[in-house]
Short mmCIF file of C-alpha atoms in Angstrom, two decimals:
data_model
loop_
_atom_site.label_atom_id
_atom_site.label_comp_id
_atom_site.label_asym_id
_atom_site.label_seq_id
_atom_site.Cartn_x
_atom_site.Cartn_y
_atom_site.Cartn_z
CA UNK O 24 0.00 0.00 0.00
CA UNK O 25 1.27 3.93 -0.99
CA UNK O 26 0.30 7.07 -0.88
CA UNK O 27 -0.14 8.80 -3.61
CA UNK O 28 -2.15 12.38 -4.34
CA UNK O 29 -5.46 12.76 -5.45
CA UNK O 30 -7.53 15.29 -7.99
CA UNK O 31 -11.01 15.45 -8.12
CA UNK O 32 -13.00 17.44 -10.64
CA UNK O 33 -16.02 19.74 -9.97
CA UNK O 34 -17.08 20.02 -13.89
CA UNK O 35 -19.75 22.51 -13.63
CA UNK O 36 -19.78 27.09 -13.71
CA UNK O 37 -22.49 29.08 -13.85
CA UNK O 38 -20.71 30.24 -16.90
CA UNK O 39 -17.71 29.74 -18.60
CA UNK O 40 -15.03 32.72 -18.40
CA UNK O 41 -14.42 34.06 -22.08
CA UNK O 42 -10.59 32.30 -21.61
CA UNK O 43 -11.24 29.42 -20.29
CA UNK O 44 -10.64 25.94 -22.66
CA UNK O 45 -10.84 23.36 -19.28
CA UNK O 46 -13.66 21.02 -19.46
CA UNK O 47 -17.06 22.68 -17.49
CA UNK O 48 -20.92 23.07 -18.29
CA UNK O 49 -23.49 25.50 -17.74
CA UNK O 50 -25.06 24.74 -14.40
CA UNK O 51 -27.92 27.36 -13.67
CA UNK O 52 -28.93 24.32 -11.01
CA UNK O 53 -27.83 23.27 -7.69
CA UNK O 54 -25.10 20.25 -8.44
CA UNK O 55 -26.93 16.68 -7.74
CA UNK O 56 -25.71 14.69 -4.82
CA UNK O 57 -25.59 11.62 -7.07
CA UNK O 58 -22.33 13.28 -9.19
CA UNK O 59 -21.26 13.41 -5.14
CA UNK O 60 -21.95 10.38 -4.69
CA UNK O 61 -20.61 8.88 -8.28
CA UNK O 62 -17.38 10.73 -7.11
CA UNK O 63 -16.72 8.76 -4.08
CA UNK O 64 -17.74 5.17 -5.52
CA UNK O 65 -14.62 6.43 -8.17
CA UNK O 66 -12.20 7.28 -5.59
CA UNK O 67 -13.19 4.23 -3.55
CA UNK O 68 -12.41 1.95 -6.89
CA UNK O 69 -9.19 3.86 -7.81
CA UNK O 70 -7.69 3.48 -4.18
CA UNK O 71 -8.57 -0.41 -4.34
CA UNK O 72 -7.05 -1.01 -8.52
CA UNK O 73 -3.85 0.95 -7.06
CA UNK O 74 -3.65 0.12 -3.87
CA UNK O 75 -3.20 3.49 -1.87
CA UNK O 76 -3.69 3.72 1.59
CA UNK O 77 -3.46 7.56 2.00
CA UNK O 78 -3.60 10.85 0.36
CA UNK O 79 -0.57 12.65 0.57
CA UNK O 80 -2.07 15.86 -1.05
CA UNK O 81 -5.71 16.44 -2.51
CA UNK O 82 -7.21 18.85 -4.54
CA UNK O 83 -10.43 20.02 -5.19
CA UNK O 84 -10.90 21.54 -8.92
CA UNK O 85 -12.90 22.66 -11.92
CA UNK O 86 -15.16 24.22 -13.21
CA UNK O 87 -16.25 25.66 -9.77
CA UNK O 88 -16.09 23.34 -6.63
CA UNK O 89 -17.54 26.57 -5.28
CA UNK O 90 -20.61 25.96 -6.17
CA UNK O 91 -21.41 23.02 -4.31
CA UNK O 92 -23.68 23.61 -1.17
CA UNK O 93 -22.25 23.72 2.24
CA UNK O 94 -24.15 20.28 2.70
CA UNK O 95 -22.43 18.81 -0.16
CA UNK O 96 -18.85 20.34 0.80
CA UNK O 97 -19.01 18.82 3.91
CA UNK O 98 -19.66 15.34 2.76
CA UNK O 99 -17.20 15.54 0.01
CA UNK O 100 -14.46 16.56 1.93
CA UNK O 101 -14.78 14.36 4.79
CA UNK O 102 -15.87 11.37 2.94
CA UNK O 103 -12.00 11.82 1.43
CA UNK O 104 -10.36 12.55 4.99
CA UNK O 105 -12.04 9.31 5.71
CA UNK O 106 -10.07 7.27 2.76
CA UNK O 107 -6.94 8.40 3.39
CA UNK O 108 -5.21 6.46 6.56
CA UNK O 109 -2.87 9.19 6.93
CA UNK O 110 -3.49 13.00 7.50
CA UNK O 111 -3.47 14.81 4.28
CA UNK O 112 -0.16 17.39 4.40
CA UNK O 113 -2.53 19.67 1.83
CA UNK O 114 -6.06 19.96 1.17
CA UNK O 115 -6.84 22.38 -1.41
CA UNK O 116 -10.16 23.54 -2.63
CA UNK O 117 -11.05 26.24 -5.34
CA UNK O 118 -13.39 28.78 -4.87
CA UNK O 119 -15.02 31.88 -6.68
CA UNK O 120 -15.22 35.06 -5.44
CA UNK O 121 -19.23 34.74 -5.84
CA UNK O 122 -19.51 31.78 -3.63
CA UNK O 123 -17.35 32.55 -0.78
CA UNK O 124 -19.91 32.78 2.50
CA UNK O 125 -19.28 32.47 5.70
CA UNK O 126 -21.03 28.95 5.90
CA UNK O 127 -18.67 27.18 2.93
CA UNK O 128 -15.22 28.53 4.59
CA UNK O 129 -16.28 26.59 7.87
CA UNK O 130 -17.70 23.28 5.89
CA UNK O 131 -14.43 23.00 4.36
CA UNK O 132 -12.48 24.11 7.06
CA UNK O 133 -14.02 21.82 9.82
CA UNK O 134 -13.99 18.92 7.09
CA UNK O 135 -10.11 18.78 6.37
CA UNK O 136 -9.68 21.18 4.10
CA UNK O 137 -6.17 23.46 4.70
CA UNK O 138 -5.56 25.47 1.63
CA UNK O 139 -8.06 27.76 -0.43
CA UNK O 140 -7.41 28.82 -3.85
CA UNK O 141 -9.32 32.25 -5.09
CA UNK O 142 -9.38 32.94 -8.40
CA UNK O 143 -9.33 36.86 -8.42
CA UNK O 144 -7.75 37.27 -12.07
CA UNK O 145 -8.53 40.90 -11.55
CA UNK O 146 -9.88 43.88 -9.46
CA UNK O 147 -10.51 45.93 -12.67
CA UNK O 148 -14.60 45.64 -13.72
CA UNK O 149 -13.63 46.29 -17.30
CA UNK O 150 -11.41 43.44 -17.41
CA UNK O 151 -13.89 41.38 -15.92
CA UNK O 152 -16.66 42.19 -18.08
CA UNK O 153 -14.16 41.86 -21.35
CA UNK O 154 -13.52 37.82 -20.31
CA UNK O 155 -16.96 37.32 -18.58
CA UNK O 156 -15.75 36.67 -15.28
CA UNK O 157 -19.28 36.37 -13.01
CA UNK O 158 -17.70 38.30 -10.17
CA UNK O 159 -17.59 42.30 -10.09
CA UNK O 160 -14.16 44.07 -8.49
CA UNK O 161 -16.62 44.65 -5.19
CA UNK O 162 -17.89 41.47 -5.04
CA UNK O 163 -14.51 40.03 -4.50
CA UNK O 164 -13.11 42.86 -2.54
CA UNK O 165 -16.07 41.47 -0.33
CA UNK O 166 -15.34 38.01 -0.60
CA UNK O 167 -11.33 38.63 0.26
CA UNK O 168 -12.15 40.73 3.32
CA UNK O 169 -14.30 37.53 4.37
CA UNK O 170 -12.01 35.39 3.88
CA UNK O 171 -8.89 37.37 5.71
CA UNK O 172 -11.58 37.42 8.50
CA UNK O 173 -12.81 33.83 8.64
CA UNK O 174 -10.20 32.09 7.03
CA UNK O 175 -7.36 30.34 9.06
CA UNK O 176 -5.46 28.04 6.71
CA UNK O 177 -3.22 28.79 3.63
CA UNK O 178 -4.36 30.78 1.29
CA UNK O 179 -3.08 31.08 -2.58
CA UNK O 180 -4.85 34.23 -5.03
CA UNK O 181 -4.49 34.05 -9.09
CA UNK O 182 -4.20 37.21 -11.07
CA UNK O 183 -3.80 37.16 -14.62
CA UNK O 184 -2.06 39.80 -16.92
CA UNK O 185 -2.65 41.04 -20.13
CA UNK O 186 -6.75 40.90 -19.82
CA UNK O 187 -8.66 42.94 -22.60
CA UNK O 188 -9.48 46.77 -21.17
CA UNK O 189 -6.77 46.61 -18.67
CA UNK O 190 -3.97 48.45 -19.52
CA UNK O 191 -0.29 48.23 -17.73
CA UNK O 192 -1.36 50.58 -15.15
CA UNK O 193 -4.86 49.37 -13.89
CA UNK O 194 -2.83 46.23 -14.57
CA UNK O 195 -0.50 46.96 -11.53
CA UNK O 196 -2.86 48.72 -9.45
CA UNK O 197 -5.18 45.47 -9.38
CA UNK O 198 -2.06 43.42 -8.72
CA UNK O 199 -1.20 45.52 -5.89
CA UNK O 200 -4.73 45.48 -4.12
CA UNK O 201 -4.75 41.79 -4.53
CA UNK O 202 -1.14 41.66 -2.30
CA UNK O 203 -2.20 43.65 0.40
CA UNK O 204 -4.77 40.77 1.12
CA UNK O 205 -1.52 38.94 2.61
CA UNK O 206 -1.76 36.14 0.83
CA UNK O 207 1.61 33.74 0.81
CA UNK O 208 0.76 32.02 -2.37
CA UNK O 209 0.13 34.16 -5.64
CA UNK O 210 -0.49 31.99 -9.64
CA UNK O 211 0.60 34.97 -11.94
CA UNK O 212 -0.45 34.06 -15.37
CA UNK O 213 -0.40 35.64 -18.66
CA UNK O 214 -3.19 35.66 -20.95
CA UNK O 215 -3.18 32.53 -23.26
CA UNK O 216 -5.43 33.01 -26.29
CA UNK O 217 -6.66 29.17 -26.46
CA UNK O 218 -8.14 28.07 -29.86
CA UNK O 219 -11.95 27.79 -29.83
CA UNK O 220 -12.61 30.32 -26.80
CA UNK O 221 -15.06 32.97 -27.08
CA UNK O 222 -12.23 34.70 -26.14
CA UNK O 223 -10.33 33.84 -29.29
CA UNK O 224 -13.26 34.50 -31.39
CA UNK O 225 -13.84 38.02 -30.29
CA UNK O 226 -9.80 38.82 -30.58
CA UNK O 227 -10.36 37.44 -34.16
CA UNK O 228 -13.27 39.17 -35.01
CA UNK O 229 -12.12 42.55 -34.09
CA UNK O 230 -14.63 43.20 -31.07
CA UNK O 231 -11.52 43.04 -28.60
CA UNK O 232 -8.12 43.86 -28.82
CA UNK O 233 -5.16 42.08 -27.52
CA UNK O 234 -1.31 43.06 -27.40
CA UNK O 235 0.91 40.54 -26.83
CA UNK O 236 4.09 42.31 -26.20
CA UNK O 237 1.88 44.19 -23.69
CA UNK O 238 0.98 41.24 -21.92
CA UNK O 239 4.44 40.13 -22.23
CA UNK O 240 5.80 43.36 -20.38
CA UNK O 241 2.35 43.34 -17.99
CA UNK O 242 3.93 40.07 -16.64
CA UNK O 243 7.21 41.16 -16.00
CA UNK O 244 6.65 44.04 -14.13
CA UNK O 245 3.97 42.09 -11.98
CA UNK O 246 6.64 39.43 -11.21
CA UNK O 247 9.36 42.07 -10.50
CA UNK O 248 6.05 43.76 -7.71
CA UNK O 249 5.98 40.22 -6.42
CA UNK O 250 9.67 39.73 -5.82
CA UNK O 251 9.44 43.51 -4.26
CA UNK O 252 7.06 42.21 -2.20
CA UNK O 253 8.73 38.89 -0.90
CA UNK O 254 7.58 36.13 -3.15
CA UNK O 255 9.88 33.82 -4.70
CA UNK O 256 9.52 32.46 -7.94
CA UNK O 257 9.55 28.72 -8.25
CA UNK O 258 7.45 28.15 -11.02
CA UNK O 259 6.83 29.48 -14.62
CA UNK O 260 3.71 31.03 -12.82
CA UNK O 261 4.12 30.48 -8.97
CA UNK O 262 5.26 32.70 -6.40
CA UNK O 263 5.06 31.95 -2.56
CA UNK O 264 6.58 33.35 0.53
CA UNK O 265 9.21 30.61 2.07
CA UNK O 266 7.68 27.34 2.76
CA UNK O 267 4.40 28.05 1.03
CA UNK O 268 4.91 26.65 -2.35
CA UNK O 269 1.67 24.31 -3.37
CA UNK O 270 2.56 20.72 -2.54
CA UNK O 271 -0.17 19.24 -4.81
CA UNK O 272 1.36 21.35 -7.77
CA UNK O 273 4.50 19.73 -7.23
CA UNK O 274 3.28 16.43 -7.68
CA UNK O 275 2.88 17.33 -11.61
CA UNK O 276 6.15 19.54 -12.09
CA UNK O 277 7.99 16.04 -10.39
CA UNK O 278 5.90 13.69 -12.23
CA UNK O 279 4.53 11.99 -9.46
CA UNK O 280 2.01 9.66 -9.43
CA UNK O 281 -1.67 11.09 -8.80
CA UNK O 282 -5.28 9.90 -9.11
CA UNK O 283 -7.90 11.81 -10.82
CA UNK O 284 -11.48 11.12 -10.23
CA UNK O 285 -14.93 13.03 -11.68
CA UNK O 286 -16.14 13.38 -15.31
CA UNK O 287 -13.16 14.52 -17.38
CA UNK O 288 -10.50 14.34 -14.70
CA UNK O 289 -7.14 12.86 -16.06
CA UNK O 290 -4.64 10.52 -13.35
CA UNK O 291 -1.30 9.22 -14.15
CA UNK O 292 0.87 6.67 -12.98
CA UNK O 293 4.29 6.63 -13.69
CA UNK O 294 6.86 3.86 -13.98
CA UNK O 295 7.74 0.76 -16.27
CA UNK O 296 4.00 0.28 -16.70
CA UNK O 297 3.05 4.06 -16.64
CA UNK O 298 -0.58 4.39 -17.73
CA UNK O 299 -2.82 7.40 -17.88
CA UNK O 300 -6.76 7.72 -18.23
CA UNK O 301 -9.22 10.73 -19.42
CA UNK O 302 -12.79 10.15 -17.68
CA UNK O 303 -15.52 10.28 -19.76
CA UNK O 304 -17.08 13.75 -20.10
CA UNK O 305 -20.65 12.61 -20.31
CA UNK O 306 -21.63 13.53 -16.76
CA UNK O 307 -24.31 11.86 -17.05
CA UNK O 308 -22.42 8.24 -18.37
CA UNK O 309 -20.17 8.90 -15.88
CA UNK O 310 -22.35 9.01 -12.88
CA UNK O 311 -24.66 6.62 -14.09
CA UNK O 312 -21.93 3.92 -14.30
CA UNK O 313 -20.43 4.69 -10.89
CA UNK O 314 -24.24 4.60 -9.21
CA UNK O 315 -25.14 1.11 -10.98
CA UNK O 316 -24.00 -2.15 -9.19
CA UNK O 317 -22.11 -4.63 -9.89
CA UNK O 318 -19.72 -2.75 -12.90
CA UNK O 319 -16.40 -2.39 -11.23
CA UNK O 320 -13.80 -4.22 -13.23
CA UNK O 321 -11.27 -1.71 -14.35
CA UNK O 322 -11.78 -2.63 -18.61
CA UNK O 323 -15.49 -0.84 -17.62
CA UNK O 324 -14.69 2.34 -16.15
CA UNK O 325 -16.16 4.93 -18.53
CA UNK O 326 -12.75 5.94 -19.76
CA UNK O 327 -9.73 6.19 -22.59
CA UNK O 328 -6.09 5.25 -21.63
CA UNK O 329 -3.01 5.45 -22.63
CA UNK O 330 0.25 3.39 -22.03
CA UNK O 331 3.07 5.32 -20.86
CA UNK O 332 6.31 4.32 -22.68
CA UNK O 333 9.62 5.31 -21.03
CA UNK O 334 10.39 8.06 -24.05
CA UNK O 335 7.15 9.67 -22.90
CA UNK O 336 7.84 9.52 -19.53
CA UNK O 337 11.62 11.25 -19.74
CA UNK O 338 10.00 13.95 -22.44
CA UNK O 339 7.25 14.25 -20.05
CA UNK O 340 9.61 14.98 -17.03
CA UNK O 341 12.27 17.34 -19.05
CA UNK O 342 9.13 19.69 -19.99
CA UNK O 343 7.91 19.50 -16.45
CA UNK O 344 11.21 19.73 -14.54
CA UNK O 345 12.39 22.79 -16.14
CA UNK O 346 9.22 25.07 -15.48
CA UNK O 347 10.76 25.02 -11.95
CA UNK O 348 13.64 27.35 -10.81
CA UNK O 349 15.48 24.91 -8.81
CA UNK O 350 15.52 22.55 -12.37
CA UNK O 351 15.94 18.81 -12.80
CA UNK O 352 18.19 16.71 -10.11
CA UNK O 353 20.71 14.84 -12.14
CA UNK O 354 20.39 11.76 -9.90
CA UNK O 355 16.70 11.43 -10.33
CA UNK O 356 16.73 11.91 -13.69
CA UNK O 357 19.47 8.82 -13.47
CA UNK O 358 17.08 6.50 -11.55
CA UNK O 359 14.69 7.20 -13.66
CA UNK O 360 16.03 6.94 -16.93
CA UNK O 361 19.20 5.02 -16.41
CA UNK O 362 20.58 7.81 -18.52
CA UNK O 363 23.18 10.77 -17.70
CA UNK O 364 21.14 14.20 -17.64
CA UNK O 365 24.90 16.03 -18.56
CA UNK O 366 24.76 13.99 -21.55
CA UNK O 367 21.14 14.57 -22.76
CA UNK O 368 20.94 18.17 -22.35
CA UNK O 369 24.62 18.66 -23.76
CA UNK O 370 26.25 20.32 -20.44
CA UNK O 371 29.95 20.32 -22.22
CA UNK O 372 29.19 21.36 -26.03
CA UNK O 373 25.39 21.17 -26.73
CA UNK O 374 22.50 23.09 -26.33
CA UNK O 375 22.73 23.93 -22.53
CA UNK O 376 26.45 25.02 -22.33
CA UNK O 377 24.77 27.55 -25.10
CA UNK O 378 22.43 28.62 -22.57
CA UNK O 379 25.08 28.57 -20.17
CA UNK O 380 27.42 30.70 -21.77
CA UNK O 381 24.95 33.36 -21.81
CA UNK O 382 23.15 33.25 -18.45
CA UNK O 383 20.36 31.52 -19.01
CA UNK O 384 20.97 27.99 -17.53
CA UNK O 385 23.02 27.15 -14.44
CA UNK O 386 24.04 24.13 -12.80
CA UNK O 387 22.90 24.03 -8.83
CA UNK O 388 25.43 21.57 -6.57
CA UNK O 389 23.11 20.45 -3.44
CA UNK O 390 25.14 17.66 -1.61
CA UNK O 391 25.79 15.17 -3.92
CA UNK O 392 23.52 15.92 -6.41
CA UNK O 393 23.19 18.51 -9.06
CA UNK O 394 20.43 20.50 -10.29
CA UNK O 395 19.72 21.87 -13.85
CA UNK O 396 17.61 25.20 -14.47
CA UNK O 397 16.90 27.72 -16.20
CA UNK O 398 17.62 31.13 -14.60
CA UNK O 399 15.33 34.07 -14.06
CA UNK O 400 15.90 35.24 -17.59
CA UNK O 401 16.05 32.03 -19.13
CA UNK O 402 12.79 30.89 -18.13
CA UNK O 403 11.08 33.69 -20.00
CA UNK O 404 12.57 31.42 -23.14
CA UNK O 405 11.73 28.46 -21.45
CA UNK O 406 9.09 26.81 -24.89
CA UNK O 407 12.51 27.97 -27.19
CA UNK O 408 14.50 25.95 -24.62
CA UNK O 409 12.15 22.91 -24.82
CA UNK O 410 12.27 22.92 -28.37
CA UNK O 411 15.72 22.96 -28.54
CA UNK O 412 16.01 19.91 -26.22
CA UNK O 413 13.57 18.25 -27.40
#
């Protein structure tokens, strides 16, 4: 028996932001207790296939987990405290500004839940209205001074830069309100203009107008106001004060092993049989299996997999490893892959003594290991630098 971490999707929003390209529907309804209920037959199947005894980090996603009841949070989130033998190090839950009451923040809290995750994006109504966010700059002014006020465990806010009718100004001003909330976790993203969006449509059409060199420079300055501020960057996108970087997160940067249960969640398991499934996104096929009887056996889980070879597996963990500042450790990567990371990346005469030469790779020595990275400025190059590699 391991442990192992654990995803569970919430695939439902009131309505989907203008960016967005994640798997969600339209729910103008209250969520059914029987996708609640499908959820935990799934998890209880998945622990017994793989044999997990605990969860070493969970995570609560979507969509909008937020819009669950306080009822339904509460038997959600302990029903997985229950499964897991073993306290859960992180418990994270998203929520939307609209949703955040009083009532939620203690279901969660009181059922196991550590770590909240806000999506705030901005505090600039234009921008808001431009990507059809559902929340207004007071609404979640409202919803963060509840939260500071109720809220006990970590907390981790998501601002995004580059948003239509937001220019670099309001840009930084919304960045800057969103800080002096205290929270020791910030996701700073820039806008990605994903095929098929509305938001991609509009940009196309003409209605909305998008710079990306603006959205480019947006993003730097907002990282160089975090690093003012006291975050570090560890991640492509992820800044934390020290010791509050997200555990669960780390799981897929390290490729890790991880479950993933609910309608269109995705798990992996790594290793010289690595498999990975996609759920089915019929919600309704999927609960319906899950609440019949009697239709367990793993070649009937409403699902698509795919085998894992060992070249998948190292291109996999290159792409993953070097979104992270501290890099790739060159004994891992030699466990893993019975294969010298100097070699592969060309530390003497290839590609990364280019990168080297010029500042934008280094070589960390931590005991006797050593770790491969890009630095601050090379990370800004970082899909070049995968290209190159790979």
């Amino acid at each position: 028996m391991k442990d192992i971490s654990l995803y569970v999707h919430i695939p439902f929003c009131r309505r989907k932001c203008a960016y967005c390209d994640f798997f969600s529907v339209p729910c103008k309804q209250s969520i059914s207790d029987e996708y609640i209920s499908a959820l935990l037959f799934e998890i209880n199947a998945l622990k017994q296939l793989h044999e997990i005894s605990s969860f070493r980090t969970a995570y609560i996603g979507g969509g909008t987990p937020s819009l669950l009841s306080a009822e339904q949070l509460s038997r959600l989130c302990e029903s997985i405290m229950k499964k897991s033998e073993k306290k859960i190090e992180e418990f994270t839950i998203e929520m939307n500004p609209d949703d955040v009451t009083k009532e939620k923040l203690d279901a969660v809290r009181s059922s196991g839940v550590n770590r909240l995750s806000l999506g705030i994006q901005s505090l600039n109504d234009n921008a808001l209205k431009a990507v059809s966010r559902r929340c207004s700059r007071e609404t979640t002014l409202n919803a963060l001074s509840l939260v500071k006020k109720e809220w006990s465990g970590r907390l981790s806010l998501d601002a995004i830069a580059g948003l239509p009718a937001q220019n670099r100004e309001e840009f930084l001003k919304s960045l800057s309100e969103i800080l002096d909330f205290g929270s020791e976790h910030i996701s700073l993203y820039s806008l990605m203009i994903e095929d098929g969006t509305p938001l991609e449509r509009a940009i196309s059409g003409g209605s909305l107008q998008y710079d990306e060199d603006e959205t480019d420079e947006q993003w730097l300055l907002g990282r160089e106001m975090l690093s003012e501020r006291g975050y570090i960057q560890y991640e492509v996108s992820n800044f934390s004060k020290s010791g509050a970087m997200s555990l669960h997160n780390s799981v897929y940067w390290h490729l890790k092993d991880y479950l993933g249960a609910g309608s269109g969640a995705a798990g992996s398991i790594f290793g010289k049989n690595g498999i990975r499934w996609q759920n089915s996104a019929d919600i309704e096929k999927y609960t319906r299996f899950w609440l019949s009887q009697g239709k367990k056996n793993v070649e009937d889980f409403p699902r698509e997999t795919e085998l894992l070879s060992e070249e998948t597996q190292e291109t996999e963990f290159l792409m993953m490893g070097f979104r992270l500042l501290d890099g790739i450790s060159e004994n891992e990567y030699k466990a893993r892959f019975n294969k010298s990371l100097s070699e592969r990346l060309g530390e003497k005469d290839g590609i990364f003594s280019k990168w080297l030469s010029r500042g934008d790779a280094k070589i960390r020595k931590d005991g006797g290991d050593r770790f491969f990275s890009l630095s601050k400025s090379g990370i800004l190059f970082l899909n070049t630098f995968l290209e190159a590699i790979l």
